[in-house]
C-alpha cells in the first residue's frame, strides 16, 4: 500500500508543466481576469432591479422583529401592494388603504396612522424582508407572498 502511494507522488511532478515564468504569468493573468468576470457577473445592481413590479401582490407577515426581538403583535398582519401606488394593509392595527411610492429599494408608505419608509433587504418571488423605524424603534418583517383576498375596511 505504501509503495503505491510513493509511486503516485513520484509521478506527480511529471504531470505539472515545467517551471516557466512566462507560462506562470500568463496563467496568473487569465485566472485573475476570469475571477473579475465571475464577480462582475454575479454582482446584483439594485439600480437595475424593478422593485415596483417585484413587490406587487399580497404579502403576509411571517415573522416580525421589534427592537431586535421577535414580537407576536403582528400575527395576521399583511401588506398588499397594488398597481398605481395603492397599499392595503392592517400593519397599524386595523385595515386601511393608503398610497405608497418606490424609489430604489425604499417603499414610502403615506399611511395616516403609520407612515414609514420600508427598506427592502431582500425580495424574491415568494418572500420579502423589510426593515423600518417607527418612533425610534427598529422593526424587521419577513413576509411571504399570499393569494389575494378581499379587503375589508
GROMACS .gro file of C-alpha atoms in nm:
model
  153
    1UNK     CA    1   0.000   0.000   0.000
    2UNK     CA    2   0.275   0.245   0.095
    3UNK     CA    3   0.461   0.158  -0.223
    4UNK     CA    4   0.165   0.261  -0.443
    5UNK     CA    5   0.132   0.597  -0.267
    6UNK     CA    6   0.501   0.660  -0.318
    7UNK     CA    7   0.470   0.581  -0.688
    8UNK     CA    8   0.187   0.833  -0.720
    9UNK     CA    9   0.390   1.110  -0.561
   10UNK     CA   10   0.694   1.022  -0.766
   11UNK     CA   11   0.496   1.063  -1.089
   12UNK     CA   12   0.303   1.374  -0.977
   13UNK     CA   13   0.571   1.631  -1.074
   14UNK     CA   14   0.568   1.492  -1.427
   15UNK     CA   15   0.201   1.597  -1.457
   16UNK     CA   16   0.282   1.962  -1.384
   17UNK     CA   17   0.419   2.192  -1.656
   18UNK     CA   18   0.784   2.293  -1.633
   19UNK     CA   19   0.859   2.594  -1.417
   20UNK     CA   20   0.841   2.861  -1.687
   21UNK     CA   21   0.799   3.223  -1.561
   22UNK     CA   22   0.626   3.332  -1.883
   23UNK     CA   23   0.374   3.048  -1.863
   24UNK     CA   24   0.309   3.114  -1.493
   25UNK     CA   25   0.249   3.484  -1.556
   26UNK     CA   26   0.005   3.410  -1.838
   27UNK     CA   27  -0.185   3.164  -1.617
   28UNK     CA   28  -0.198   3.417  -1.333
   29UNK     CA   29  -0.333   3.692  -1.562
   30UNK     CA   30  -0.601   3.466  -1.711
   31UNK     CA   31  -0.703   3.340  -1.368
   32UNK     CA   32  -0.735   3.695  -1.237
   33UNK     CA   33  -0.935   3.804  -1.540
   34UNK     CA   34  -1.172   3.509  -1.501
   35UNK     CA   35  -1.225   3.589  -1.132
   36UNK     CA   36  -1.306   3.951  -1.209
   37UNK     CA   37  -1.558   3.847  -1.475
   38UNK     CA   38  -1.724   3.597  -1.242
   39UNK     CA   39  -1.761   3.854  -0.963
   40UNK     CA   40  -1.892   4.117  -1.204
   41UNK     CA   41  -2.148   3.875  -1.349
   42UNK     CA   42  -2.269   3.765  -1.005
   43UNK     CA   43  -2.296   4.113  -0.859
   44UNK     CA   44  -2.656   4.236  -0.830
   45UNK     CA   45  -2.716   4.603  -0.900
   46UNK     CA   46  -3.020   4.741  -0.715
   47UNK     CA   47  -3.045   5.021  -0.976
   48UNK     CA   48  -3.141   4.759  -1.235
   49UNK     CA   49  -3.396   4.587  -1.008
   50UNK     CA   50  -3.757   4.685  -1.067
   51UNK     CA   51  -3.882   4.669  -0.709
   52UNK     CA   52  -4.214   4.826  -0.808
   53UNK     CA   53  -4.303   4.513  -1.006
   54UNK     CA   54  -4.146   4.264  -0.765
   55UNK     CA   55  -4.349   4.378  -0.462
   56UNK     CA   56  -4.690   4.378  -0.632
   57UNK     CA   57  -4.934   4.145  -0.460
   58UNK     CA   58  -5.038   4.041  -0.114
   59UNK     CA   59  -4.768   3.970   0.147
   60UNK     CA   60  -4.835   3.816   0.489
   61UNK     CA   61  -4.601   3.881   0.780
   62UNK     CA   62  -4.445   3.551   0.889
   63UNK     CA   63  -4.202   3.697   1.141
   64UNK     CA   64  -4.178   4.040   1.298
   65UNK     CA   65  -3.879   4.165   1.496
   66UNK     CA   66  -3.913   4.476   1.711
   67UNK     CA   67  -3.601   4.628   1.865
   68UNK     CA   68  -3.401   4.311   1.793
   69UNK     CA   69  -3.656   4.073   1.949
   70UNK     CA   70  -3.933   3.865   1.791
   71UNK     CA   71  -4.283   4.001   1.853
   72UNK     CA   72  -4.621   3.830   1.822
   73UNK     CA   73  -4.818   4.155   1.786
   74UNK     CA   74  -4.804   4.130   1.405
   75UNK     CA   75  -4.974   3.790   1.383
   76UNK     CA   76  -5.222   3.802   1.094
   77UNK     CA   77  -5.081   4.127   0.955
   78UNK     CA   78  -5.049   4.178   0.580
   79UNK     CA   79  -4.946   4.431   0.320
   80UNK     CA   80  -5.094   4.428  -0.029
   81UNK     CA   81  -4.919   4.639  -0.289
   82UNK     CA   82  -5.150   4.724  -0.578
   83UNK     CA   83  -5.078   4.896  -0.909
   84UNK     CA   84  -5.082   5.276  -0.924
   85UNK     CA   85  -4.930   5.313  -0.578
   86UNK     CA   86  -5.217   5.180  -0.366
   87UNK     CA   87  -5.138   4.991  -0.045
   88UNK     CA   88  -5.388   4.785   0.153
   89UNK     CA   89  -5.258   4.694   0.498
   90UNK     CA   90  -5.351   4.616   0.857
   91UNK     CA   91  -5.000   4.670   0.999
   92UNK     CA   92  -5.119   4.971   1.202
   93UNK     CA   93  -5.378   4.755   1.381
   94UNK     CA   94  -5.681   4.775   1.154
   95UNK     CA   95  -5.724   4.760   0.776
   96UNK     CA   96  -5.659   5.079   0.583
   97UNK     CA   97  -5.590   5.189   0.229
   98UNK     CA   98  -5.311   5.436   0.161
   99UNK     CA   99  -5.071   5.548  -0.108
  100UNK     CA  100  -4.711   5.432  -0.148
  101UNK     CA  101  -4.420   5.506  -0.377
  102UNK     CA  102  -4.098   5.322  -0.458
  103UNK     CA  103  -3.755   5.483  -0.502
  104UNK     CA  104  -3.476   5.230  -0.548
  105UNK     CA  105  -3.518   4.977  -0.268
  106UNK     CA  106  -3.723   5.213  -0.045
  107UNK     CA  107  -4.103   5.185  -0.017
  108UNK     CA  108  -4.253   5.506   0.124
  109UNK     CA  109  -4.595   5.446   0.278
  110UNK     CA  110  -4.822   5.751   0.305
  111UNK     CA  111  -5.042   5.587   0.570
  112UNK     CA  112  -5.221   5.832   0.801
  113UNK     CA  113  -5.173   5.608   1.105
  114UNK     CA  114  -4.830   5.461   1.031
  115UNK     CA  115  -4.630   5.648   0.766
  116UNK     CA  116  -4.296   5.476   0.716
  117UNK     CA  117  -4.007   5.424   0.479
  118UNK     CA  118  -3.952   5.048   0.438
  119UNK     CA  119  -3.610   4.937   0.314
  120UNK     CA  120  -3.625   4.623   0.102
  121UNK     CA  121  -3.345   4.398   0.227
  122UNK     CA  122  -3.449   4.102   0.013
  123UNK     CA  123  -3.726   4.023  -0.232
  124UNK     CA  124  -3.790   3.715  -0.441
  125UNK     CA  125  -4.094   3.552  -0.596
  126UNK     CA  126  -4.232   3.416  -0.268
  127UNK     CA  127  -4.055   3.604   0.013
  128UNK     CA  128  -3.952   3.954   0.113
  129UNK     CA  129  -3.769   4.114   0.408
  130UNK     CA  130  -3.835   4.477   0.503
  131UNK     CA  131  -3.681   4.693   0.773
  132UNK     CA  132  -3.804   5.029   0.901
  133UNK     CA  133  -3.810   5.254   1.206
  134UNK     CA  134  -4.119   5.377   1.392
  135UNK     CA  135  -4.083   5.617   1.686
  136UNK     CA  136  -3.709   5.540   1.708
  137UNK     CA  137  -3.777   5.165   1.733
  138UNK     CA  138  -3.629   4.943   1.458
  139UNK     CA  139  -3.854   4.677   1.304
  140UNK     CA  140  -3.792   4.399   1.054
  141UNK     CA  141  -4.063   4.200   0.875
  142UNK     CA  142  -4.019   3.868   0.699
  143UNK     CA  143  -4.309   3.832   0.459
  144UNK     CA  144  -4.442   3.554   0.238
  145UNK     CA  145  -4.640   3.608  -0.079
  146UNK     CA  146  -5.003   3.503  -0.040
  147UNK     CA  147  -5.308   3.473  -0.261
  148UNK     CA  148  -5.502   3.797  -0.294
  149UNK     CA  149  -5.806   3.819  -0.066
  150UNK     CA  150  -6.095   4.065  -0.046
  151UNK     CA  151  -6.011   4.379   0.151
  152UNK     CA  152  -6.240   4.477   0.440
  153UNK     CA  153  -6.238   4.830   0.570
   0.00000   0.00000   0.00000
